[in-house]
Coordinates of C-alpha atoms and ligand atoms in Angstrom, one line a residue:
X1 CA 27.8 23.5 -9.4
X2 CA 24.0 22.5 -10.1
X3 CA 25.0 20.6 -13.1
X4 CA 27.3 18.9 -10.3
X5 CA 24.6 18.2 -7.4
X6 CA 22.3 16.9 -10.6
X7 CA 24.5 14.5 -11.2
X8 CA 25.3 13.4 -7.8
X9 CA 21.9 13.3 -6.9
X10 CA 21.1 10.8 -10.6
X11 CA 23.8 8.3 -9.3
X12 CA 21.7 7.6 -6.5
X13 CA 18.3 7.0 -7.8
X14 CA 17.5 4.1 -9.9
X15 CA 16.3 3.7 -13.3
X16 CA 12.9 1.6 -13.9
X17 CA 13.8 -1.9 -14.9
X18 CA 11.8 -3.2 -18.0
X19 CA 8.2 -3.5 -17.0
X20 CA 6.3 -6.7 -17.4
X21 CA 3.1 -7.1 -19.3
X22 CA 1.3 -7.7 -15.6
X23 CA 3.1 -3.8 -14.7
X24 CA 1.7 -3.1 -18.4
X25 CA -1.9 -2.9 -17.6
X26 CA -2.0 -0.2 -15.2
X27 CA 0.4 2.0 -17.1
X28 CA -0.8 5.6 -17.9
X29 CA 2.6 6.6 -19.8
X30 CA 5.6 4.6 -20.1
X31 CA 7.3 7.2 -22.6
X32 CA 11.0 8.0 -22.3
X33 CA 11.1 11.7 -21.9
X34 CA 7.7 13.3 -20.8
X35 CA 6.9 17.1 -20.2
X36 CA 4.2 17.9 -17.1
X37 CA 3.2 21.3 -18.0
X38 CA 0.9 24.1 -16.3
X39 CA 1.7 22.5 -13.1
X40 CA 2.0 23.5 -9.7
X41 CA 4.5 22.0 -7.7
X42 CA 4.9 20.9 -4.0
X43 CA 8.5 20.1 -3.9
X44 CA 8.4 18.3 -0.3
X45 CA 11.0 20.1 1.3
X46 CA 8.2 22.2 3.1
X47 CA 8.9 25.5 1.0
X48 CA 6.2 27.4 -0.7
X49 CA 4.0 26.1 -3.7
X50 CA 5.3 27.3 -6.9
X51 CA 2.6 28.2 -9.8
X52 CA 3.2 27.4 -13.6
X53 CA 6.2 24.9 -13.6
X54 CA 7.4 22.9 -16.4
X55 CA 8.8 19.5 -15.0
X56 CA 10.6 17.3 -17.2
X57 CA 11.1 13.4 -16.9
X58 CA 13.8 11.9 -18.4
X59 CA 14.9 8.0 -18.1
X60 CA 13.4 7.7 -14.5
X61 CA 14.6 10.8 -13.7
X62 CA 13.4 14.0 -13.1
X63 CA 15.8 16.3 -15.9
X64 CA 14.5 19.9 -15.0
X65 CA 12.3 21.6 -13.0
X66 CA 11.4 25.2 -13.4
X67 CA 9.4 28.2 -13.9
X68 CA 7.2 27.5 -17.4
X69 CA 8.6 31.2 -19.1
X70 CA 12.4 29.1 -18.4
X71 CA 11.8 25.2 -18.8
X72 CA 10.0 24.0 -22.2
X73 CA 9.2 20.6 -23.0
X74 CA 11.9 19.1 -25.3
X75 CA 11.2 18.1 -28.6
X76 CA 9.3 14.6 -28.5
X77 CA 8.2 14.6 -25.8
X78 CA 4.8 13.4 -24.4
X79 CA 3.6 17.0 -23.1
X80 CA 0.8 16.2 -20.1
X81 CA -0.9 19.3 -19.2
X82 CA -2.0 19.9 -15.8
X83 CA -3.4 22.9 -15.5
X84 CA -5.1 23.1 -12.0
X85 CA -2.9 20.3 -11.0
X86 CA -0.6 20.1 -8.3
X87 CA 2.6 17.7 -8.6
X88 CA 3.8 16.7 -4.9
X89 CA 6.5 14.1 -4.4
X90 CA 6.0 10.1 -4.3
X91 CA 4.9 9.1 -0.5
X92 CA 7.3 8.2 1.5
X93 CA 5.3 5.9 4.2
X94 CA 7.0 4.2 7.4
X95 CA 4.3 2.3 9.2
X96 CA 2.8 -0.2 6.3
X97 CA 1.8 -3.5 6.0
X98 CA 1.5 -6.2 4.1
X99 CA -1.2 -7.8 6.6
X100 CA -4.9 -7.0 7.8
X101 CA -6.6 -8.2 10.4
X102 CA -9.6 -10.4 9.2
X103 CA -10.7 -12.2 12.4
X104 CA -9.9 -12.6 16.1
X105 CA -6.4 -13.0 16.5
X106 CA -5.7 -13.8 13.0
X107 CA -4.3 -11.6 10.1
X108 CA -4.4 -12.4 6.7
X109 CA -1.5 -11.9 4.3
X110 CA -2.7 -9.2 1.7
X111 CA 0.3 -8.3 -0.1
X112 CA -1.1 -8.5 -3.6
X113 CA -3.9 -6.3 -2.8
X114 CA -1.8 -3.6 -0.5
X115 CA 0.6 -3.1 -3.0
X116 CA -1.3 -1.4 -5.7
X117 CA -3.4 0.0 -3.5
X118 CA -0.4 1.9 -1.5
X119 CA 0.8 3.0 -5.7
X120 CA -2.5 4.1 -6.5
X121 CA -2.9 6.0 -3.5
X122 CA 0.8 7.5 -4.3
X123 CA 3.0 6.0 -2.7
X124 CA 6.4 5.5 -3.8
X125 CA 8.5 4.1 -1.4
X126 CA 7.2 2.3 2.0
X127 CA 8.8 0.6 4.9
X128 CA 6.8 -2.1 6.2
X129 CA 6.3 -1.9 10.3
X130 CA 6.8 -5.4 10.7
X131 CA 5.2 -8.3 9.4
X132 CA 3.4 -11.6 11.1
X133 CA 5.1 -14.1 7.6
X134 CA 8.5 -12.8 6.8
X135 CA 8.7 -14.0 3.1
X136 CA 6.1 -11.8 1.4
X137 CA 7.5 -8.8 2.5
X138 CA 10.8 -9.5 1.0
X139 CA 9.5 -11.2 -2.1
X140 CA 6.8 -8.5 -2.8
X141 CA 10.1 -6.0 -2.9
X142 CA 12.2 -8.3 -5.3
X143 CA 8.9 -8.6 -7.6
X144 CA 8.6 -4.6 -7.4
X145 CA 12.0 -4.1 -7.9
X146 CA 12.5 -6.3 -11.0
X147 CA 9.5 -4.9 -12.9
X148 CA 7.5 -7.8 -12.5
X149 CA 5.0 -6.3 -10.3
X150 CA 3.5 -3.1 -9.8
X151 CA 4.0 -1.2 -6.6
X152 CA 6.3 1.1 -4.3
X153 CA 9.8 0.8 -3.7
X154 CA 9.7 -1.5 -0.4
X155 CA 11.7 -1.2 3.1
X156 CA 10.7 -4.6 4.2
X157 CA 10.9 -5.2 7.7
X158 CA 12.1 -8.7 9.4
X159 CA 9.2 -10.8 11.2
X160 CA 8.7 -8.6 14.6
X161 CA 10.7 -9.6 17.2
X162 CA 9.5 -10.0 20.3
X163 CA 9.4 -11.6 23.7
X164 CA 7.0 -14.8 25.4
X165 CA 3.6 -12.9 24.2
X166 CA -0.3 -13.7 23.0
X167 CA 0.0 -13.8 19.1
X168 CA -0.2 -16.5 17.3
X169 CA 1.7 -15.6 14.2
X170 CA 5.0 -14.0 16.3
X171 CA 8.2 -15.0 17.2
X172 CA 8.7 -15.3 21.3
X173 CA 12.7 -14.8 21.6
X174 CA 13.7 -16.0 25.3
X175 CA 17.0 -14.2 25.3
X176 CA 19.4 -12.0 23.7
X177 CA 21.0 -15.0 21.6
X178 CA 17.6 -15.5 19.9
X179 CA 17.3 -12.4 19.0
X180 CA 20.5 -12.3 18.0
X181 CA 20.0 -15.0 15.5
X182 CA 16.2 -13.7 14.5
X183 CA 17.8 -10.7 13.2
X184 CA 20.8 -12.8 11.7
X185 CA 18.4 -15.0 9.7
X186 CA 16.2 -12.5 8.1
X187 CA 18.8 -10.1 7.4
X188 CA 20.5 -13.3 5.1
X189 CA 17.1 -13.9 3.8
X190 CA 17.0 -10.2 2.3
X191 CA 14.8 -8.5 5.6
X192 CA 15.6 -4.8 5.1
X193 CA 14.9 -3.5 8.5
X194 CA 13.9 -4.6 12.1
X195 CA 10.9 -4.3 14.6
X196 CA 11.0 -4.8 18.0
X197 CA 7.6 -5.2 19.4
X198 CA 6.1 -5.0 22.7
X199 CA 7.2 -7.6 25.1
X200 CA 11.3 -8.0 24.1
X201 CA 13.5 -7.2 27.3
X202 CA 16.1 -4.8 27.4
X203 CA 18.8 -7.5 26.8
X204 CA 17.4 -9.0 23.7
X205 CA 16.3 -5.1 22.1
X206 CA 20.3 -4.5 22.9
X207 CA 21.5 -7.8 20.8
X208 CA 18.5 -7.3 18.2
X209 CA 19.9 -3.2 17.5
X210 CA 23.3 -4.7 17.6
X211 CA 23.4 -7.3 14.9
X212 CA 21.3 -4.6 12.9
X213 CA 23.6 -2.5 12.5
X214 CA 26.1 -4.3 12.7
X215 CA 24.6 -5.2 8.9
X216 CA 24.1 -1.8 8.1
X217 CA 19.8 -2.0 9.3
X218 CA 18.0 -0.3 11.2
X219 CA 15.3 -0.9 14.0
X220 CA 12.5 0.6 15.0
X221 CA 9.9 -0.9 17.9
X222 CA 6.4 -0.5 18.9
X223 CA 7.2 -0.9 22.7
X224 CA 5.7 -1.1 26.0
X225 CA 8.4 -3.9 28.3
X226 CA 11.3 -1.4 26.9
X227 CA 10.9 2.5 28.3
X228 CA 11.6 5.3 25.2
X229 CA 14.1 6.3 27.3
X230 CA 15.8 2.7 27.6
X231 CA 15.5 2.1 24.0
X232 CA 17.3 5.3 23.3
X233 CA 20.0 4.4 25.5
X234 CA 20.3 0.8 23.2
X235 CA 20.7 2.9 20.0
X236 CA 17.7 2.4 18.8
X237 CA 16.6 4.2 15.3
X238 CA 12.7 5.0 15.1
X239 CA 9.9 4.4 17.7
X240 CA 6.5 4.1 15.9
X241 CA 3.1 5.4 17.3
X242 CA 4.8 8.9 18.1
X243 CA 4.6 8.9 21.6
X244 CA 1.4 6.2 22.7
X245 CA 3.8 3.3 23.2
X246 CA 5.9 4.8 25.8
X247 CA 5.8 3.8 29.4
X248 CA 8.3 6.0 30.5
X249 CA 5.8 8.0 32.6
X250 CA 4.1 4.8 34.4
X251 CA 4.8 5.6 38.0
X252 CA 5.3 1.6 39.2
X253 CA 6.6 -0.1 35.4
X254 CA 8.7 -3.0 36.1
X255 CA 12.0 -3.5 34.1
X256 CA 11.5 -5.7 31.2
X257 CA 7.8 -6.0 32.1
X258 CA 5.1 -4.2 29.8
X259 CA 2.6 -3.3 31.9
X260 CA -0.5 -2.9 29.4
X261 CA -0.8 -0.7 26.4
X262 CA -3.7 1.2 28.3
X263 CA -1.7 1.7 31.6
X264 CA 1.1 3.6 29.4
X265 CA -1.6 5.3 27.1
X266 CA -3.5 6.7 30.5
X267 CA -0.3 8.5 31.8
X268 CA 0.2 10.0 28.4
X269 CA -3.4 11.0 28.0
X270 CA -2.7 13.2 30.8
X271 CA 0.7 14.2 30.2
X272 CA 1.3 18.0 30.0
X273 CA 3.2 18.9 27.1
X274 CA 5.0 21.8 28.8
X275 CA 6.3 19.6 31.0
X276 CA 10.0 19.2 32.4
X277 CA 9.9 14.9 32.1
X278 CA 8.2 15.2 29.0
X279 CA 10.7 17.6 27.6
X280 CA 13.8 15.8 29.0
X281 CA 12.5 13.0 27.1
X282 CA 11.9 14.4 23.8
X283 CA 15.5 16.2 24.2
X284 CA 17.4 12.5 25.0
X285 CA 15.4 11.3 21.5
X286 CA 16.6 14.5 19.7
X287 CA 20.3 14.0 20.9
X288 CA 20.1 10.3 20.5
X289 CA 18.8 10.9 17.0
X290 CA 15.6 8.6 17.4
X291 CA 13.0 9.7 15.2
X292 CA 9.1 9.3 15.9
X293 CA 5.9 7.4 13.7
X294 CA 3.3 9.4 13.2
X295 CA 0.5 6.9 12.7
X296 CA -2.7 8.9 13.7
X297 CA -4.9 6.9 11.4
X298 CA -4.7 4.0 13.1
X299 CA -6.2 5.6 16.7
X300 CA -8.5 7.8 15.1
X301 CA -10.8 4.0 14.5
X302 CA -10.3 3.7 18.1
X303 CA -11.6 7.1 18.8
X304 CA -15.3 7.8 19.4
X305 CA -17.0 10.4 16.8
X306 CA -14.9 10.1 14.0
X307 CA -15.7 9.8 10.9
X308 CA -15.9 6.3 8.9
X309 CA -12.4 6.0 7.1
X310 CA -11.8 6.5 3.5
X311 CA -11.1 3.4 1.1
X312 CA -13.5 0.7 3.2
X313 CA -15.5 -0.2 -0.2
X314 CA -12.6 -1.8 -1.3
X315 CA -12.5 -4.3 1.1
X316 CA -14.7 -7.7 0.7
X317 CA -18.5 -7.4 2.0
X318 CA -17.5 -9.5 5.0
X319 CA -14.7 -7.0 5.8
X320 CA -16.2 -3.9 5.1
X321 CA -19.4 -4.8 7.5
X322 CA -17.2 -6.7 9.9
X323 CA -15.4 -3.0 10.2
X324 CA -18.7 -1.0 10.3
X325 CA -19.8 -2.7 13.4
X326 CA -16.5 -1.9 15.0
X327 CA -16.7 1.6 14.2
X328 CA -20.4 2.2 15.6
X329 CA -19.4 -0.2 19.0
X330 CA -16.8 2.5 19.2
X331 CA -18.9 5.2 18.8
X332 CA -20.9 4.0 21.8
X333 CA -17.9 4.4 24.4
X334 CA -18.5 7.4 25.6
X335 CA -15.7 6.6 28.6
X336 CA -13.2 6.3 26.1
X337 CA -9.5 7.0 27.2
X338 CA -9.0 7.8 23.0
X339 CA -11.5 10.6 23.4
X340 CA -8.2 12.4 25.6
X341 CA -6.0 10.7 24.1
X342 CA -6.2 11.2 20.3
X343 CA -6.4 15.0 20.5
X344 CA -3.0 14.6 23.1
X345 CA -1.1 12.5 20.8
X346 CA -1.1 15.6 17.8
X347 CA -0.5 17.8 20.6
X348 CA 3.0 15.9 21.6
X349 CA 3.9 15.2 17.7
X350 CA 3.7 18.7 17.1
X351 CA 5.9 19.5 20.4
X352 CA 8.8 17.0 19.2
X353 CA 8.6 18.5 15.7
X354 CA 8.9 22.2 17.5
X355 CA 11.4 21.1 19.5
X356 CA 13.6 19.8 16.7
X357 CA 12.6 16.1 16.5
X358 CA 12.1 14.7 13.2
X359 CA 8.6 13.1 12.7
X360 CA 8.0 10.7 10.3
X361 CA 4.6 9.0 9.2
X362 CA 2.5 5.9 8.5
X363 CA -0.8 4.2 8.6
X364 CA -0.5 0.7 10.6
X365 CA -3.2 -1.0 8.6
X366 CA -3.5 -3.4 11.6
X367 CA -5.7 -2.7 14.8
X368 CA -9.4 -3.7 14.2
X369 CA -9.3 -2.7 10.6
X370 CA -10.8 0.6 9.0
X371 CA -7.3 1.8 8.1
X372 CA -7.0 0.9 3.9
X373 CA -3.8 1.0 2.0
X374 CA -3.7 4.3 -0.2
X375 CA -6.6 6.0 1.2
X376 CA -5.6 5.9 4.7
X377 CA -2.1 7.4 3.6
X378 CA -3.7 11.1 2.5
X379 CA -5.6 11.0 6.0
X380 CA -2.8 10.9 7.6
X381 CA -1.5 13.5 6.1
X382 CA -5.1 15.4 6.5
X383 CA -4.9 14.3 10.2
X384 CA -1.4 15.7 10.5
X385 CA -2.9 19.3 9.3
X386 CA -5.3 18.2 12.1
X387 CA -2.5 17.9 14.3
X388 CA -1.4 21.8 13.6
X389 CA 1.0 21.2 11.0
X390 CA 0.9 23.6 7.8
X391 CA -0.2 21.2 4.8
X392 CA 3.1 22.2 3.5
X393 CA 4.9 20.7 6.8
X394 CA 2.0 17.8 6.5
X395 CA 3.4 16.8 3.1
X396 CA 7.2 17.3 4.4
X397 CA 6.9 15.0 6.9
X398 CA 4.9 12.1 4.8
X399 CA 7.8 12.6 2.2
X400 CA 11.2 14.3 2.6
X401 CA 11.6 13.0 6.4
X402 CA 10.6 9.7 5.2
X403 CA 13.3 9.9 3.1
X404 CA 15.8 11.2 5.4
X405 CA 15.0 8.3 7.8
X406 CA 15.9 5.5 5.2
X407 CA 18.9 7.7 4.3
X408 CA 17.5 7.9 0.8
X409 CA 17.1 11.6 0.6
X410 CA 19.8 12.2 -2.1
X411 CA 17.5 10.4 -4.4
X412 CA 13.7 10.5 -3.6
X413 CA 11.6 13.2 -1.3
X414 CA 11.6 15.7 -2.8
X415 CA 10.9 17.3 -6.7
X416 CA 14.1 18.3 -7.8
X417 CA 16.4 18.0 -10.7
X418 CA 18.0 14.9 -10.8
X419 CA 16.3 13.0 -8.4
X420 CA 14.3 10.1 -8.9
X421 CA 10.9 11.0 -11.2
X422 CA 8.9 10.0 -8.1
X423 CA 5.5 12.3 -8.6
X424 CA 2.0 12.2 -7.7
X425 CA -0.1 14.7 -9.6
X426 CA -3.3 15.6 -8.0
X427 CA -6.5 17.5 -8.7
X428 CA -6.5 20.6 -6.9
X429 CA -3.9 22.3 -4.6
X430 CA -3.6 20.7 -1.4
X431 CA -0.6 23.2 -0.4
X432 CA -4.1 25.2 0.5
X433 CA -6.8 22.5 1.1
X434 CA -5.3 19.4 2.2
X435 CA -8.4 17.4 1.5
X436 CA -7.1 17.5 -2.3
X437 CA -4.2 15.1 -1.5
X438 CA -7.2 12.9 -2.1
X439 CA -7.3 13.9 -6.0
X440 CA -4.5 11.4 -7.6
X441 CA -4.9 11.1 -11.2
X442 CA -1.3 9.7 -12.2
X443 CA 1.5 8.3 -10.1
X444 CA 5.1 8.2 -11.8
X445 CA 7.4 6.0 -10.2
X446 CA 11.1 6.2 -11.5
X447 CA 9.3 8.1 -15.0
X448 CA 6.8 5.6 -14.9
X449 CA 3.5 6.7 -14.7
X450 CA 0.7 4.9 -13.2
X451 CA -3.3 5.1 -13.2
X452 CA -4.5 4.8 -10.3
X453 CA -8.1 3.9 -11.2
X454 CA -6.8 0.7 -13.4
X455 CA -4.7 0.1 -10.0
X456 CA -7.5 -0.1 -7.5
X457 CA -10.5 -1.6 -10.3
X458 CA -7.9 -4.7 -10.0
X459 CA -8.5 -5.2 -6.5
X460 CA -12.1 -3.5 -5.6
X461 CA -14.4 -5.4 -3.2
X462 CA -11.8 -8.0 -3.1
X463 CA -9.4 -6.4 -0.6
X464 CA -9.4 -9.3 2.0
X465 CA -8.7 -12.1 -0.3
X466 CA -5.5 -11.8 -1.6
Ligands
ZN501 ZN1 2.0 -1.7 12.9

């Protein structure tokens, strides 16, 4: 029987293709069969930490798993001691991008950078939340995918789709036939998954999450014209921010009309978690199976008194200064809705996830800036311990219900035998200080394993460029 669900579990994952001499140079091991020993592991499926494992990698794949006294390393193999070492599994990130914003109303394409920054900081797979160019996303995956690049396995969401709105870089869809054929295009250009953003109407979400799926896609939105509640209704897969893009509580919201991030955001500041119309609402998204984006790292640079985000020395001088003065303007609002706000958004994450609803989480590397590929993924995490989660809960959500979402669970999330050898070893043992999610000293994707340090010295103080 485990022989059995090994091998079921194998045919799903994938095998590394042959890596190029660009992958070459970040490489910590490439050998074929490799023994992590001493190790404790974090299997991602929320249960306990287990002490002095032997984990072995075989072909991209991880071959056994077990207690040290049961599992030795096989002969030949490259035997990696980790000895105060904890092994958790490959991020599993939802709310990425390929994009940064690097002036007013303009965001720069920084897919060359993001990639190895999102590996080196351990993630494995990612789903980009949308994207303001449409072809990088999609090409960065190929590149990935063939070997010829480094970086994690990529969901890569469509150009957003949206309704008449301010940006310059978006798509404004006038009616459910455009959107219709937005999501036709990109789906035939290789888009893997769809975001509806902020100012599509009901009629065009509807045709959007209908072609979708019709192709086998999913869709998730950041929303504000389109009620939670009305997107449910539409079938619609994921909503991102957790619950700060909802309007389902403004008293006077027009249908089809976003009235303002802010006006949505004050009635959740204030919205009682006990509450009947907040628990009917979390109940329709449990029974309409609509799962919620965690992405506290993006707020917490829009809230006052927080600390300056990990990862910002990477950036270019312009960047990293142009961020700095953002942080300390915010630090002077002192009428700030965030200051309620933040604090209330873990508060109702926690109260879906109690409730039954399955949370998933990101970064958003958009907003002013601040939030840094890699880095910003083990805040959130950090932020979701904030939040009330156990780290081992934290690190569940940032990896097995990643994988759940993308329907991808029979081959990455979690460490177990025959699953893909997705693994990031870090210093410490951030089952009991979260903080060490911080530590990553390899990353193995499909058995390969990655430095991280080589990773991020290719792109250091040049984040911003390319
Ligand atoms: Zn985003």
């Amino acid at each position: 029987m485990k022989i059995l669900t090994v091998l079921i579990a194998a045919a799903f994952a994938m095998q590394a293709p042959a890596m190029s001499k660009n992958v070459q140079q970040y490489l910590r091991t490439s050998a074929p069969v490799i023994a992590l020993t001493n190790v404790r592991v974090i299997d991602g499926t929320g249960a306990p930490a287990r002490a002095n494992q032997t984990i072995v990698l075989r072909n991209g794949l991880i071959a056994e798993v077990g207690d040290a006294a049961r599992v030795t390393a096989p002969q030949g193999a490259e035997v990696i001691d980790l000895t105060g070492r904890s092994v958790i599994p490959g991020l599993v990130m939802l709310h990425e991008h390929l994009y940064y914003p690097t002036g007013p109303g303009v965001y720069g394409q920084l897919g060359e950078s993001f990639t190895r920054l999102y590996l080196a900081g351990g993630v494995t797979t990612m789903r980009t939340g949308g994207n303001m160019n449409g072809y990088m996303d999609i090409n960065l995956m190929r590149a990935i995918d063939s070997g010829q690049k480094p970086g994690p396995a990529i969901d890569a969401t469509a150009p957003y789709v949206n309704g008449p709105n301010q940006f310059q870089q978006m798509t404004h869809v006038q009616d459910a036939e455009q959107a219709r054929r937005h999501v036709a295009y990109w789906a035939d250009q290789g888009a893997t998954s769809l975001k509806a953003y902020m100012q599509i109407s009901r009629a065009a979400l509807g045709a959007a999450i209908q072609e979708a799926h019709k192709r086998g896609l999913k869709v998730t939105g950041h929303l504000c014209s389109v009620t939670y509640s009305e997107a449910a209704d539409l079938g619609i897969d994921n909503l991102e921010h957790s619950f700060l893009a909802s309007t389902d509580f403004v008293a006077d919201k027009k249908l089809d009309e976003c009235p303002g991030q802010g006006r949505g955001q004050q009635t959740i500041a204030t919205l009682d978690e006990n509450s009947a119309p907040f628990k009917a609402l979390v109940q329709k998204l449990i029974d309409k199976r609509v799962s919620l984006t965690s992405t506290l790292t993006v707020f917490e640079t829009f809230t006052p008194g927080r600390p300056l985000p990990p990862g910002l020395d990477v950036l270019t001088p312009q960047l990293k200064q142009q961020f700095e003065q953002t942080h300390a303007r915010v630090a002077q609002n002192k009428d700030s809705n965030y200051l309620t706000l933040f604090p209330k958004a873990m508060a109702l994450e926690l109260a879906f996830v109690r409730a039954g609803g399955l949370l998933v989480a990101g970064t958003d590397p958009t907003g002013s800036g601040g939030v840094i590929p890699g880095y910003s993924n083990h805040r959130q995490v950090e932020l979701l311990v904030d939040a009330g989660f156990t780290p081992l809960e934290a690190i569940r959500i940032a990896t097995m219900n990643g994988a759940v979402y993308l329907g991808r669970e029979k081959a990455i999330g979690s460490v177990v035998a025959g699953k893909q050898a997705d693994l990031v070893v870090v210093n410490g043992d951030p089952s009991a200080r979260i903080a060490d999610i911080r530590n990553v000293e390899i990353v193995f994707r499909q058995g390969i394993g990655y430095d991280p340090g080589k990773l991020v010295a290719s792109v250091a103080g040049r984040v911003g460029l390319f």
